[in-house]
Every structure is written in C-alpha cells, then in structure tokens.
Short mmCIF file of C-alpha atoms and ligand atoms in Angstrom, two decimals:
data_model
loop_
_atom_site.label_atom_id
_atom_site.label_comp_id
_atom_site.label_asym_id
_atom_site.label_seq_id
_atom_site.Cartn_x
_atom_site.Cartn_y
_atom_site.Cartn_z
CA ALA F 787 98.63 69.13 241.05
CA ALA F 788 101.02 69.84 238.33
CA ARG F 789 101.81 73.47 237.86
CA PRO F 790 99.81 75.10 234.91
CA ARG F 791 102.04 75.92 232.11
CA SER F 792 101.99 79.12 230.81
CA LEU F 793 100.61 80.41 227.34
CA TYR F 794 103.11 82.30 226.20
CA SER F 795 106.67 81.75 225.50
CA PRO F 796 109.77 84.17 226.19
CA ASP F 797 109.99 83.99 221.99
CA ASP F 798 106.64 85.53 221.77
CA PRO F 799 106.95 89.55 221.36
CA LEU F 800 105.22 90.43 224.63
CA GLU F 801 106.93 90.55 227.93
CA LEU F 802 105.73 88.13 230.77
CA LEU F 803 105.44 89.87 233.66
CA SER F 804 105.97 88.54 237.07
CA ALA F 805 105.20 89.53 240.41
CA ASP F 806 108.83 90.76 240.81
CA THR F 807 108.62 93.01 237.60
CA ALA F 808 104.94 93.75 237.35
CA GLU F 809 104.70 97.47 238.94
CA ARG F 810 108.24 97.87 238.06
CA ARG F 811 107.52 98.06 234.42
CA LEU F 812 103.74 99.24 234.41
CA LEU F 813 103.93 102.29 236.41
CA GLY F 814 105.46 105.16 236.06
CA SER F 815 107.05 104.13 232.19
CA PRO F 816 107.57 106.09 229.35
CA SER F 817 105.80 103.27 227.80
CA ALA F 818 101.94 103.26 226.93
CA TRP F 819 101.24 99.13 228.27
CA ALA F 820 98.38 97.11 227.16
CA VAL F 821 98.18 94.26 229.84
CA GLU F 822 96.31 90.87 229.44
CA PHE F 823 95.92 89.51 233.01
CA PHE F 824 95.32 85.50 232.80
CA ALA F 825 95.29 82.22 234.16
CA SER F 826 96.66 79.56 232.17
CA TRP F 827 94.17 76.91 233.28
CA CYS F 828 91.37 79.21 232.21
CA GLY F 829 89.30 77.75 229.13
CA HIS F 830 88.81 81.97 227.71
CA CYS F 831 92.46 82.58 228.38
CA ILE F 832 93.49 80.07 226.63
CA HIS F 833 90.96 80.52 223.35
CA PHE F 834 92.14 84.43 223.69
CA ALA F 835 95.82 83.94 223.72
CA PRO F 836 95.94 83.39 220.01
CA THR F 837 94.52 86.89 219.62
CA TRP F 838 96.76 88.89 222.27
CA ARG F 839 99.86 87.00 220.41
CA ALA F 840 98.53 88.45 217.37
CA LEU F 841 97.87 91.70 218.62
CA ALA F 842 101.75 91.40 219.44
CA GLU F 843 102.77 90.66 216.33
CA ASP F 844 100.59 93.16 214.56
CA VAL F 845 101.94 95.93 216.65
CA ARG F 846 105.78 94.87 217.71
CA GLU F 847 106.86 97.84 215.73
CA TRP F 848 105.38 100.24 217.70
CA ARG F 849 107.68 99.58 220.59
CA PRO F 850 108.64 101.39 222.68
CA ALA F 851 105.78 103.63 222.48
CA VAL F 852 102.89 100.69 222.75
CA MET F 853 104.44 97.87 224.94
CA LEU F 854 102.18 94.41 225.41
CA ALA F 855 102.25 92.28 228.56
CA ALA F 856 100.72 89.27 230.01
CA LEU F 857 100.70 88.11 233.49
CA ASP F 858 99.78 84.99 235.01
CA CYS F 859 97.74 84.83 237.48
CA ALA F 860 97.10 81.74 238.09
CA ASP F 861 101.04 81.19 239.18
CA GLU F 862 100.94 81.39 243.17
CA ALA F 863 103.48 83.56 243.08
CA ASN F 864 101.68 86.24 241.21
CA GLN F 865 98.38 85.92 243.23
CA GLN F 866 99.19 89.32 245.47
CA VAL F 867 100.25 91.53 242.78
CA CYS F 868 97.16 90.64 240.63
CA ALA F 869 95.28 91.36 243.78
CA ASP F 870 96.99 94.48 243.71
CA PHE F 871 95.94 95.17 240.36
CA GLY F 872 92.19 94.80 241.03
CA ILE F 873 92.08 91.57 238.96
CA THR F 874 89.36 89.10 239.47
CA GLY F 875 88.44 87.54 236.35
CA PHE F 876 90.20 86.33 233.34
CA PRO F 877 91.27 86.97 231.12
CA THR F 878 91.42 91.35 232.45
CA LEU F 879 92.52 93.54 229.61
CA LYS F 880 94.26 97.14 230.89
CA PHE F 881 95.68 99.59 229.12
CA PHE F 882 98.09 101.82 231.43
CA ARG F 883 99.04 105.27 230.20
CA ALA F 884 102.57 106.51 230.20
CA PHE F 885 103.76 107.39 233.42
CA SER F 886 100.68 105.65 235.09
CA LYS F 887 101.32 106.11 239.11
CA LYS F 888 99.20 103.64 240.70
CA ALA F 889 97.84 100.10 240.07
CA GLU F 890 94.42 101.57 240.13
CA ASP F 891 95.25 103.56 236.93
CA GLY F 892 94.81 100.72 234.56
CA ILE F 893 92.18 101.11 232.25
CA ARG F 894 90.14 98.34 231.26
CA ILE F 895 89.91 97.43 227.63
CA ALA F 896 87.78 95.91 225.29
CA HIS F 897 85.94 92.29 225.92
CA PRO F 898 88.08 89.61 225.15
CA ALA F 899 86.10 88.53 222.29
CA ALA F 900 87.54 91.23 220.35
CA THR F 901 89.27 90.73 217.09
CA VAL F 902 93.10 91.94 216.87
CA ALA F 903 91.31 94.97 215.17
CA ASP F 904 89.27 95.84 217.60
CA LEU F 905 91.84 95.49 220.28
CA ARG F 906 94.39 97.95 218.37
CA ARG F 907 91.69 100.02 217.77
CA ALA F 908 91.11 100.11 221.88
CA ILE F 909 95.22 100.84 222.27
CA ILE F 910 95.08 103.73 219.67
CA THR F 911 91.83 105.56 221.33
CA ASN F 912 93.48 105.10 224.60
CA LEU F 913 96.77 106.25 223.60
CA GLU F 914 95.17 109.52 221.51
CA GLN F 915 93.42 110.34 224.94
CA SER F 916 96.31 110.36 226.82
CA GLY F 917 96.92 114.07 227.01
CA ASP F 918 100.08 114.76 229.24
CA ALA F 919 100.71 111.02 229.51
CA TRP F 920 101.85 110.80 225.64
CA PRO F 921 104.86 108.23 225.23
CA PRO F 922 107.72 110.11 224.55
CA ALA F 923 108.78 107.90 221.73
CA CYS F 924 105.17 108.27 220.30
CA PRO F 925 104.72 110.16 216.91
CA PRO F 926 102.45 113.23 217.11
CA LEU F 927 98.87 113.04 217.20
CA GLU F 928 96.83 114.47 214.07
CA PRO F 929 96.54 118.14 213.75
CA ALA F 930 94.46 120.18 215.98
CA ARG F 931 92.15 120.98 213.18
CA ASP F 932 91.66 117.60 212.34
CA SER F 933 87.75 117.29 212.83
CA HIS F 934 87.25 113.40 211.75
CA PRO F 935 86.28 111.07 214.99
CA ILE F 936 89.23 109.47 216.82
CA SER F 937 88.02 106.12 215.47
CA GLN F 938 88.88 107.42 211.85
CA ARG F 939 92.08 109.28 212.68
CA GLY F 940 93.31 105.76 214.43
CA ASP F 941 93.52 104.23 210.69
CA ARG F 942 96.52 106.61 209.55
CA PHE F 943 97.99 106.86 212.65
CA GLN F 944 98.93 102.97 212.58
CA VAL F 945 101.06 103.42 209.76
CA ALA F 946 103.22 106.23 211.75
CA LEU F 947 103.06 103.88 214.72
CA ASP F 948 104.50 101.18 212.14
CA LEU F 949 107.47 103.64 211.25
CA LEU F 950 108.40 104.23 214.56
CA GLN F 951 111.61 102.37 214.54
CA TYR F 952 112.41 103.35 211.16
CA GLU F 953 114.80 106.52 210.56
CA ASN F 954 114.80 109.06 207.90
CA VAL F 955 111.14 108.69 207.20
CA ALA F 956 108.36 110.29 208.73
CA VAL F 957 104.44 109.87 208.16
CA ARG F 958 102.27 112.58 208.02
CA ARG F 959 98.56 112.71 207.61
CA VAL F 960 96.78 115.60 205.07
CA LEU F 961 92.62 115.68 205.27
CA SER F 962 90.86 116.45 202.15
CA SER F 963 89.49 119.67 203.36
CA GLU F 964 93.30 120.74 203.66
CA GLU F 965 92.64 121.84 200.14
CA GLU F 966 96.10 123.90 199.09
CA LEU F 967 97.81 120.56 199.74
CA VAL F 968 95.79 118.55 198.23
CA GLU F 969 95.80 120.87 195.19
CA GLN F 970 99.35 121.20 195.36
CA PHE F 971 99.94 117.20 195.43
CA GLY F 972 97.21 116.91 192.37
CA VAL F 973 95.42 114.31 194.81
CA THR F 974 92.44 112.61 193.54
CA THR F 975 91.98 109.40 195.10
CA PHE F 976 91.48 109.16 199.05
CA PRO F 977 93.10 107.45 201.06
CA SER F 978 96.21 107.62 198.84
CA ALA F 979 100.06 108.32 199.84
CA TYR F 980 102.97 110.36 198.37
CA LEU F 981 106.24 110.47 199.02
CA LEU F 982 107.84 113.99 199.60
CA LEU F 983 111.56 114.06 199.25
CA ARG F 984 114.02 116.61 200.95
CA ASN F 985 114.54 118.68 197.67
CA GLY F 986 110.42 118.88 197.03
CA SER F 987 110.08 116.40 194.44
CA PHE F 988 106.87 113.65 195.10
CA SER F 989 105.50 110.84 193.35
CA ARG F 990 102.08 108.85 194.67
CA LEU F 991 103.22 105.50 196.55
CA PRO F 992 103.10 102.98 193.82
CA VAL F 993 101.48 100.40 196.02
CA HIS F 994 99.13 97.18 194.85
CA ALA F 995 96.24 98.31 197.77
CA GLU F 996 96.00 101.46 199.45
CA ALA F 997 96.11 99.89 202.67
CA ARG F 998 98.08 100.00 206.07
CA SER F 999 100.63 96.75 205.10
CA PHE F 1000 101.31 98.19 201.45
CA TYR F 1001 102.09 101.46 202.79
CA THR F 1002 104.30 100.43 205.76
CA TYR F 1003 106.07 97.64 203.31
CA TYR F 1004 106.93 100.04 200.92
CA LEU F 1005 108.15 102.97 203.47
CA ARG F 1006 110.47 100.58 205.36
CA THR F 1007 111.76 99.01 202.37
CA LEU F 1008 112.57 102.80 200.71
CA SER F 1009 116.26 103.29 200.46
CA GLY F 1010 118.23 105.26 202.92
CA VAL F 1011 115.02 104.12 205.66
CA THR F 1012 116.70 102.17 208.12
CA ARG F 1013 115.45 100.76 211.43
CA GLY F 1014 116.88 102.91 214.68
CA SER F 1015 118.53 102.48 217.66
CA TYR F 1016 115.50 100.57 219.43
CA ARG F 1017 117.07 96.91 219.05
CA LEU F 1018 115.01 93.53 220.69
CA ASN F 1019 117.24 92.37 223.01
CA ILE F 1020 117.18 88.89 221.49
CA THR F 1021 120.43 86.68 221.53
CA GLY F 1022 121.28 83.58 219.32
CA SER F 1023 124.28 82.84 216.90
CA ALA F 1024 123.47 82.26 213.51
CA VAL F 1025 126.58 80.46 212.33
CA ASN F 1026 128.02 81.76 209.48
CA GLU F 1027 131.35 82.22 207.42
CA SER F 1028 133.14 84.81 207.74
CA ARG F 1029 134.62 86.16 204.95
CA ALA F 1030 134.48 89.58 203.44
CA LEU F 1031 133.95 89.67 199.91
CA GLN F 1032 132.86 91.98 197.09
CA PRO F 1033 129.51 92.81 196.97
CA LEU F 1034 127.73 90.88 194.31
CA GLN F 1035 124.27 91.92 192.60
CA ALA F 1036 121.92 89.35 193.23
CA ASP F 1037 118.42 89.48 191.70
CA ARG F 1038 116.00 88.67 194.47
CA SER F 1039 113.40 86.87 192.48
CA LYS F 1040 115.92 84.11 191.66
CA VAL F 1041 117.73 80.84 193.52
CA TYR F 1042 121.22 80.90 193.24
CA VAL F 1043 123.09 77.82 192.69
CA ALA F 1044 125.78 78.94 194.51
CA ASP F 1045 123.92 78.98 197.49
CA LEU F 1046 123.00 75.96 197.42
CA GLU F 1047 126.29 74.33 196.54
CA SER F 1048 127.68 76.29 199.26
CA THR F 1049 125.34 75.20 201.90
CA LEU F 1050 125.80 71.57 200.62
CA HIS F 1051 129.47 72.05 201.23
CA TYR F 1052 128.48 73.50 204.77
CA THR F 1053 126.37 71.11 205.99
CA LEU F 1054 128.54 67.80 204.46
CA ARG F 1055 131.92 68.90 205.01
CA VAL F 1056 131.77 70.91 208.12
CA GLU F 1057 129.17 71.10 210.08
CA ALA F 1058 128.61 66.87 209.40
CA GLY F 1059 132.64 66.90 209.78
CA ARG F 1060 132.07 68.23 213.23
CA PRO F 1061 131.55 65.09 215.32
CA ALA F 1062 134.53 63.25 216.57
CA VAL F 1063 132.51 59.80 216.36
CA LEU F 1064 129.55 60.00 214.20
CA ALA F 1065 126.64 57.01 215.32
CA GLY F 1066 123.48 56.08 216.49
CA ALA F 1067 120.51 58.86 215.73
CA GLN F 1068 122.83 61.69 214.57
CA LEU F 1069 124.47 58.86 211.84
CA GLY F 1070 120.65 58.43 210.70
CA ALA F 1071 120.45 61.57 210.86
CA LEU F 1072 123.08 62.28 208.37
CA LYS F 1073 121.96 59.27 205.97
CA CYS F 1074 118.46 60.59 205.75
CA TYR F 1075 120.03 63.79 204.78
CA VAL F 1076 122.13 62.23 201.84
CA ALA F 1077 119.38 60.11 200.62
CA THR F 1078 116.50 62.88 200.60
CA LEU F 1079 119.11 64.90 198.59
CA ALA F 1080 120.10 61.91 196.21
CA LYS F 1081 115.71 61.12 195.98
CA VAL F 1082 115.09 65.17 195.24
CA ASP F 1083 118.22 65.58 193.37
CA PHE F 1084 118.01 69.13 192.23
CA LEU F 1085 121.32 69.87 191.83
CA GLY F 1086 121.67 66.77 188.97
CA GLY F 1087 123.75 64.11 189.22
CA PHE F 1088 124.84 65.21 192.68
CA GLY F 1089 123.04 63.19 194.60
CA LEU F 1090 124.50 59.83 193.19
CA GLU F 1091 128.08 60.88 194.45
CA VAL F 1092 127.39 61.06 198.33
CA LEU F 1093 125.36 57.94 198.55
CA MET F 1094 127.69 56.54 200.27
CA VAL F 1095 127.37 57.21 203.93
CA VAL F 1096 129.19 54.88 206.04
CA PRO F 1097 129.34 54.91 209.87
CA THR F 1098 133.30 55.43 210.84
CA ARG F 1099 134.78 55.85 213.92
CA SER F 1100 136.63 58.92 212.75
CA ARG F 1101 135.19 61.49 210.53
CA PRO F 1102 132.55 60.70 208.10
CA SER F 1103 132.98 59.10 205.03
CA VAL F 1104 131.08 61.77 202.95
CA LEU F 1105 133.70 63.63 202.56
CA GLN F 1106 135.38 60.98 200.67
CA ALA F 1107 132.14 60.07 198.67
CA SER F 1108 131.74 63.79 197.08
CA PRO F 1109 134.29 64.71 194.58
CA ALA F 1110 134.98 68.16 194.50
CA ALA F 1111 134.78 67.87 190.75
CA VAL F 1112 130.63 67.40 191.71
CA LEU F 1113 130.86 69.72 194.89
CA PRO F 1114 132.64 73.04 194.98
CA THR F 1115 135.13 72.74 198.10
CA ASN F 1116 134.58 77.03 198.33
CA ILE F 1117 131.68 78.83 200.08
CA THR F 1118 130.51 82.24 197.87
CA TRP F 1119 126.74 83.38 198.74
CA VAL F 1120 125.09 85.43 196.25
CA GLY F 1121 121.35 85.58 196.66
CA CYS F 1122 122.44 84.73 200.52
CA ARG F 1123 125.03 87.29 200.64
CA GLY F 1124 124.71 89.64 203.86
CA SER F 1125 126.18 93.16 203.90
CA GLU F 1126 128.71 92.46 206.00
CA PRO F 1127 129.97 88.76 206.68
CA HIS F 1128 128.78 88.11 209.72
CA PHE F 1129 125.00 88.29 208.29
CA ARG F 1130 123.16 85.97 206.41
CA GLY F 1131 125.21 83.34 204.31
CA TYR F 1132 124.43 79.74 205.42
CA PRO F 1133 121.52 79.94 207.84
CA CYS F 1134 119.86 81.63 204.94
CA GLY F 1135 121.56 78.73 202.46
CA LEU F 1136 120.02 76.10 204.80
CA TRP F 1137 116.33 77.77 204.43
CA THR F 1138 116.89 78.07 200.59
CA VAL F 1139 117.99 74.32 200.42
CA PHE F 1140 115.13 72.96 202.46
CA HIS F 1141 112.52 75.24 200.60
CA LEU F 1142 113.61 74.01 197.18
CA LEU F 1143 113.94 70.57 198.48
CA THR F 1144 110.13 70.33 199.81
CA ILE F 1145 109.04 72.58 196.58
CA GLN F 1146 110.52 69.86 194.11
CA ALA F 1147 109.74 66.86 196.12
CA ALA F 1148 106.01 67.91 195.95
CA GLN F 1149 106.03 68.91 192.34
CA GLY F 1150 104.80 65.54 190.83
CA GLY F 1151 106.46 62.86 190.90
CA PRO F 1152 105.35 59.01 192.16
CA ASP F 1153 106.44 59.71 195.73
CA GLN F 1154 103.88 61.16 197.83
CA GLU F 1155 105.55 60.87 200.72
CA LEU F 1156 108.47 62.57 199.90
CA PRO F 1157 107.48 66.51 200.94
CA LEU F 1158 107.15 64.71 204.57
CA GLU F 1159 110.14 63.08 204.19
CA VAL F 1160 111.96 66.26 203.53
CA LEU F 1161 110.15 67.66 206.61
CA SER F 1162 111.48 65.15 208.65
CA THR F 1163 114.75 65.52 207.23
CA MET F 1164 114.84 69.08 208.00
CA ARG F 1165 114.04 68.66 211.58
CA CYS F 1166 116.51 65.51 211.92
CA TYR F 1167 119.38 67.62 210.35
CA VAL F 1168 118.58 70.66 212.55
CA LYS F 1169 118.46 68.70 215.76
CA HIS F 1170 121.53 66.69 214.86
CA PHE F 1171 123.71 69.16 213.39
CA PHE F 1172 122.90 72.79 212.87
CA GLY F 1173 125.86 74.47 215.06
CA CYS F 1174 123.34 77.48 216.26
CA GLN F 1175 122.22 75.54 219.14
CA GLU F 1176 119.47 77.98 220.22
CA CYS F 1177 117.49 77.84 216.70
CA ALA F 1178 117.92 74.13 216.54
CA GLN F 1179 116.07 74.07 219.68
CA HIS F 1180 113.39 77.09 218.55
CA PHE F 1181 112.90 75.07 215.48
CA GLU F 1182 112.68 71.60 217.02
CA ALA F 1183 109.83 73.05 219.40
CA MET F 1184 108.10 74.09 216.72
CA ALA F 1185 108.23 70.28 214.81
CA ALA F 1186 107.16 69.34 217.75
CA LYS F 1187 104.25 71.23 217.85
CA SER F 1188 102.65 70.35 214.75
CA MET F 1189 104.89 68.84 211.98
CA ASP F 1190 103.41 65.62 212.80
CA GLN F 1191 100.04 66.81 211.67
CA VAL F 1192 100.79 67.78 207.98
CA LYS F 1193 99.35 65.21 205.55
CA GLY F 1194 99.99 66.20 201.76
CA ARG F 1195 102.38 67.37 199.72
CA ASP F 1196 101.27 71.21 199.29
CA GLU F 1197 100.82 71.22 202.88
CA ALA F 1198 104.36 70.37 203.55
CA VAL F 1199 105.36 73.23 201.20
CA LEU F 1200 103.44 75.82 203.62
CA TRP F 1201 104.38 74.13 206.84
CA LEU F 1202 107.65 75.45 206.33
CA TRP F 1203 107.18 78.69 204.52
CA SER F 1204 104.80 79.73 207.79
CA HIS F 1205 107.07 78.47 210.33
CA HIS F 1206 109.87 80.38 208.36
CA ASN F 1207 107.83 83.54 208.65
CA GLU F 1208 107.23 82.46 212.45
CA VAL F 1209 111.17 82.55 212.85
CA ASN F 1210 111.22 85.74 210.71
CA ALA F 1211 108.68 87.45 213.23
CA ARG F 1212 110.64 86.26 216.14
CA LEU F 1213 113.60 87.55 214.96
CA ALA F 1214 112.81 90.86 213.20
CA GLY F 1215 114.63 93.64 214.56
CA GLY F 1216 116.84 91.44 216.50
CA ASP F 1217 120.85 91.84 216.21
CA THR F 1218 121.39 88.96 213.89
CA GLU F 1219 119.21 90.88 211.31
CA ASP F 1220 121.09 92.02 208.79
CA PRO F 1221 119.64 96.05 208.41
CA GLN F 1222 119.94 95.90 204.56
CA PHE F 1223 117.58 92.68 204.52
CA PRO F 1224 115.01 93.16 207.16
CA LYS F 1225 113.31 90.32 208.57
CA LEU F 1226 109.83 90.64 206.98
CA GLN F 1227 106.81 88.43 206.36
CA TRP F 1228 107.61 86.87 202.97
CA PRO F 1229 107.07 86.93 200.47
CA PRO F 1230 106.33 90.92 200.54
CA PRO F 1231 103.56 92.39 198.90
CA ASP F 1232 105.87 93.78 196.18
CA MET F 1233 107.13 90.33 195.26
CA CYS F 1234 103.52 88.74 195.11
CA PRO F 1235 100.53 91.31 195.47
CA GLN F 1236 98.13 88.39 195.01
CA CYS F 1237 99.67 86.66 198.08
CA HIS F 1238 98.27 89.45 200.61
CA ARG F 1239 94.85 90.21 201.56
CA GLU F 1240 93.66 92.56 204.41
CA GLN F 1241 90.35 91.80 206.28
CA ARG F 1242 88.91 94.42 207.90
CA GLY F 1243 92.14 96.04 208.29
CA VAL F 1244 93.91 92.81 209.63
CA HIS F 1245 96.60 90.71 207.27
CA THR F 1246 96.19 87.74 206.02
CA TRP F 1247 97.37 85.57 203.31
CA ASP F 1248 95.97 84.41 199.98
CA GLU F 1249 97.79 80.51 201.09
CA ALA F 1250 96.74 79.50 197.59
CA ALA F 1251 98.66 82.23 195.90
CA VAL F 1252 101.31 81.36 198.36
CA LEU F 1253 102.01 77.88 197.37
CA SER F 1254 102.10 78.69 193.19
CA PHE F 1255 104.02 81.61 193.94
CA LEU F 1256 106.68 79.39 196.05
CA LYS F 1257 106.66 76.72 193.26
CA GLU F 1258 107.65 79.23 190.53
CA ARG F 1259 110.24 80.32 192.78
CA PHE F 1260 111.83 77.12 193.48
CA SER F 1261 111.10 75.80 190.09
CA PRO F 1262 114.11 74.67 188.39
CA GLY F 1263 114.09 77.04 185.87
CA ASN F 1264 114.26 79.92 188.32
CA LEU F 1265 117.59 78.23 189.73
CA LEU F 1266 120.27 80.93 188.21
CA LEU F 1267 123.75 79.12 187.60
CA ASP F 1268 125.81 82.49 187.00
CA HIS F 1269 125.83 86.14 188.92
CA ALA F 1270 127.47 88.96 188.04
CA VAL F 1271 130.71 90.18 190.20
P1 FAD X 545 116.90 84.10 206.15
O1 FAD X 545 115.46 84.09 207.25
O2 FAD X 545 117.46 83.21 206.12
O3 FAD X 545 116.03 83.63 204.58
C1 FAD X 545 116.53 83.33 203.44
C2 FAD X 545 115.95 83.77 202.18
O4 FAD X 545 114.62 82.71 202.41
C3 FAD X 545 115.16 85.42 202.19
O5 FAD X 545 116.31 86.10 201.44
C4 FAD X 545 114.04 85.21 201.56
O6 FAD X 545 114.54 85.45 199.93
C5 FAD X 545 114.21 83.81 201.61
N1 FAD X 545 112.59 83.64 202.74
C6 FAD X 545 112.44 84.46 203.77
N2 FAD X 545 111.26 83.99 203.99
C7 FAD X 545 110.61 82.95 203.28
C8 FAD X 545 109.71 81.98 204.03
N3 FAD X 545 108.68 82.22 204.95
N4 FAD X 545 109.08 81.14 203.09
C9 FAD X 545 110.11 80.85 201.44
N5 FAD X 545 110.90 81.74 201.68
C10 FAD X 545 111.54 82.61 202.62
N6 FAD X 545 118.58 82.27 214.28
C11 FAD X 545 118.46 83.03 215.00
O7 FAD X 545 118.97 84.16 215.69
N7 FAD X 545 117.67 82.56 216.24
C12 FAD X 545 116.98 81.54 215.46
O8 FAD X 545 116.14 80.95 216.74
C13 FAD X 545 117.03 81.18 214.38
N8 FAD X 545 116.31 79.91 214.45
C14 FAD X 545 116.90 79.50 212.85
C15 FAD X 545 115.96 77.99 212.35
C16 FAD X 545 116.25 77.34 211.38
C17 FAD X 545 115.87 75.98 211.30
C18 FAD X 545 117.42 78.12 210.40
C19 FAD X 545 117.76 77.24 209.42
C20 FAD X 545 117.98 79.37 210.78
C21 FAD X 545 117.82 79.89 212.02
N9 FAD X 545 118.13 81.21 212.55
C22 FAD X 545 117.52 81.85 213.53
C23 FAD X 545 118.63 82.03 211.19
C24 FAD X 545 117.56 82.95 210.64
O9 FAD X 545 116.24 82.28 210.85
C25 FAD X 545 118.39 83.54 209.27
O10 FAD X 545 118.48 82.41 208.52
C26 FAD X 545 119.47 84.24 209.25
O11 FAD X 545 119.13 85.53 210.25
C27 FAD X 545 119.94 84.46 208.13
O12 FAD X 545 118.44 85.91 207.58
P2 FAD X 545 118.07 86.19 206.21
O13 FAD X 545 118.13 87.36 206.22
O14 FAD X 545 119.55 86.03 205.37
O15 FAD X 545 117.31 85.36 205.76
#
C-alpha cells in the first residue's frame, strides 16, 4: 500500500516529531509542549488537522515557552514511540509540562472536537498549574492575591504570552479590586489597557476593540518594541536589490508608482533576462506576463510598448521593446524600502504589482475572466522566473492546492490576499523579516478596524470589508507618483 502522506508540512508552525526526536524534544525540555498524536489515515485526524494548525498559528508567538508538535503514529517507524507514550486512539492530545521526565507524564488535554479557543484555554490552564515546572521563558503568573478563577485569569495572560518574543515591553494585569491602582490610572472601564512609560506618564491604549488581537497588535508595533532573540529557523533567500539608500518617508496607506516601475524593470530586464535561451513554457510565461500587463495597463501606455515579445536564441527582446523613456532603468523602492538593503525591495514589489493587477482587473471592464488570468499569470511568472526558488516552490504548492477552484473576480482578489497572509504567517519571526516591518496578518487592525472580528476569542476576517479595503487601497487614485526624500 502507498505510504500515507502526513497531514502536516514542515511549513506549519509546529514541530513534526519522529521516533528519533520525540523523547529528546518532549522530555527534560525547558518548554511546555502540546502534542497531537495522529494517524494520517484516520478521518478524525484529517478533520482535526486544520484546527491543530490554526492553534499552532494562534500560539506561534508563545514559543519557546509553549511549543506545539505532532507525531504521525501511522508511520511504521513511529509505532514503538507512540506505544511508549501510551497512545491507543487518534487523535490524542497531550500536554507535557516543562522538564517532564517520563513519557507517561503527558497530560491528556481537551477532546479533539474542541475549538482553537478551547484548546488554547486547556494549554493555559495546564501551564498555570505547572508549579515548579514553570517554563523559564514564560512570563510570570498573576499576583498571588488574584482571586479570579484560572479560566478567567487566562484571557489576559494570553496577551503576555503573545508579547513573549518582544523586547522593551511587559504586560501586567491589574484587577478591578486593586483600588489604589485603578484610581491612580483613572480606570473606568473593564477590561481596558493602559500604556505606562518609564518616565511615569501613561495613556489608555487607543484600540478599536478591547480584545486580545487589538492589544497585541498595538503593543507589538509601538516604537522601540522589537522582536527579541528567539528567531525561527526559517531559510529562504528573497531576492533583493542591494542598494544602500537614504531613508524615504513612505505613507503606508499609499501605493507608490516607483515600487511598481522598479518591479517591472526588475522582472522584465533582470529576471526575464537571466535565461540564456528563452523558449517553451518559460517563453509562454513571459508572454502571458507581458500580455497581462498590457491588458490591465495600470501605468497607462506602458503595456503597448512591451507587447512584442519574440522568441530569441539570445536575450529576450522585451529589453528592446520597452524604451527607457517609458520604463525607468533604475530601481527606487519607496513603500517597499527596507530598513537595510537586503530587506524587502523586489519581493515586496512583486506582491504589490500582482495585488494591483488582480484588483484593477476585477474593477469593472468587460473581461470577467481577467482577474483569474492575472492569478495564473502570476503562478507562471513565479514558477519560471522568480529568483527565489524556494519561494517559488512554496507558492506553486499553494497554487496547485486551490488556485484552480477560484471562480469569480472578487474571489481572485481574496485568494491572493489570503495566500499572501499565509506566506506572512509562515515567515513571521524568520530571518527574512525586516524588524522594522514585522510580518503581520494584513491589513492590521489600525489600518482597517472593520476588517477584523473576534468570535469567542478567536480572530476572524470580515471578507467583505477586506475586499472594499483592498479595492480602495489599490485604486488608481491611491497611487502616488511622488515621494518625499
Ligand atoms: P511583503 O510580504 O512583501 O508585502 C508587501 C506589502 O504588501 C506589505 O508591505 C503590505 O503593504 C502589503 N501586504 C502584506 N500582506 C498583504 C496581503 N495579505 N494582501 C495584500 N497586501 C499585503 N520569502 C521567504 O523568505 N520565503 C518564501 O517562501 C517566500 N515566498 C514568496 C512567494 C512569493 C510569490 C513572493 C512574491 C514573495 C515570497 N517571499 C518569500 C518574500 C516575502 O513574502 C516578502 O515579500 C519579503 O520578505 C518582503 O517582505 P515585506 O515586509 O516587504 O512584505
């Protein structure tokens, strides 16, 4: 029989354990671990996998205090280790306190019918009862005089865990019963959050909603708050132009023509110019790309100039067909400028160009299929030309999974938005992240409060609001030609 494929991939923010690693990672560890023992052939596990993955996303910033893992017991090589951990049915969820000594120390946690919020609460509850086995990386528990039941205390504790990897900020909870402090801060609403600076001044957090995701986002993006030393070991070399430029002040609500032009220059003159011979599917991909640019024609007049792509045994002729007067020959990143030359730049520009293309193709016009064509053009371009091969493989894997099922114009726009967010989530905390531009689920709450919802403590998107936000952001009226130096 064919070997079952695992339900999780190395890209998921959880550790896939094996016979070789399970005991070594789970026992004697300074982290607490929540582990799913699963069998890839089991229907329940297949249905449960999205929840476990969503939980892993939800608590990814809690590492290394709390780690999430999964172990495939259907893999014959893992049979013995699963037996050692006493696993008889699937999925089985277990919590291992920090410094657990034996496989039997694992504590069974919530039934797999649980939601992300239930599971998160189960982790918090077990963590709070850890006593001497407190993970060293974990923030301190509430003050001893806290008389609230653990289940209620957990809610605010989560914000502290969410900020775990961030430096220069600490989260503490004050109870309504602590009258002196309540009076000192002039607190009238519970819950509410206040920012206390080192100089003693304080102010209420100006958040749209008094909820975990709003607090967390606000605190993480405060000036001076930076991600700490715990970095995820993600490799992947994004292609960037190495140019040290003076900082430019970009308005992050705008899209800059300089970024779009720089990206077109880089795609057409650098990446498409790389292959010694351009033929077959690769040539087809370039023709598609150029044809899509011409059809959407978002820079006005540019497309017509590059329509002629002819096969050649030497360099592609796009170079000759796009006169310098129309498309600048230099690179200037404005909205896509990184804090250092190796950050952001070209890959940021490529996302921006394709978001713009899908959205402008979706806005009116007789060609209903154009937004879908833009998506498949992007897929082809990335596959055949995008210099970061690992990125291209990841993108192709996402596209192969669901791009063909995209039906309407708006769906095409949302597909690219949600898959870009999937990439953002995967790369958050990795070594390609510009510390000044943390990878966020986008648009963040301060840019689009109406895009965000919290249902029973779990974040969800209002997709209709996201769609109108995207349409506005990438509208021709929001393109900026000038930038202040
Ligand atoms: P980017 O992610 O490049 O985003 C650019 C801008 O788009 C942001 O500044 C923001 O204004 C806006 N934005 C952010 N999210 C969204 C969204 N969901 N919808 C609409 N607009 C949004 N790097 C890797 O290390 N590994 C990879 O596997 C990888 N795969 C990639 C695949 C593709 C197809 C592309 C184009 C890039 C990939 N990259 C990968 C690069 C990475 O995604 C970033 O582009 C790069 O790290 C620069 O990040 P950034 O901070 O400029 O933001």
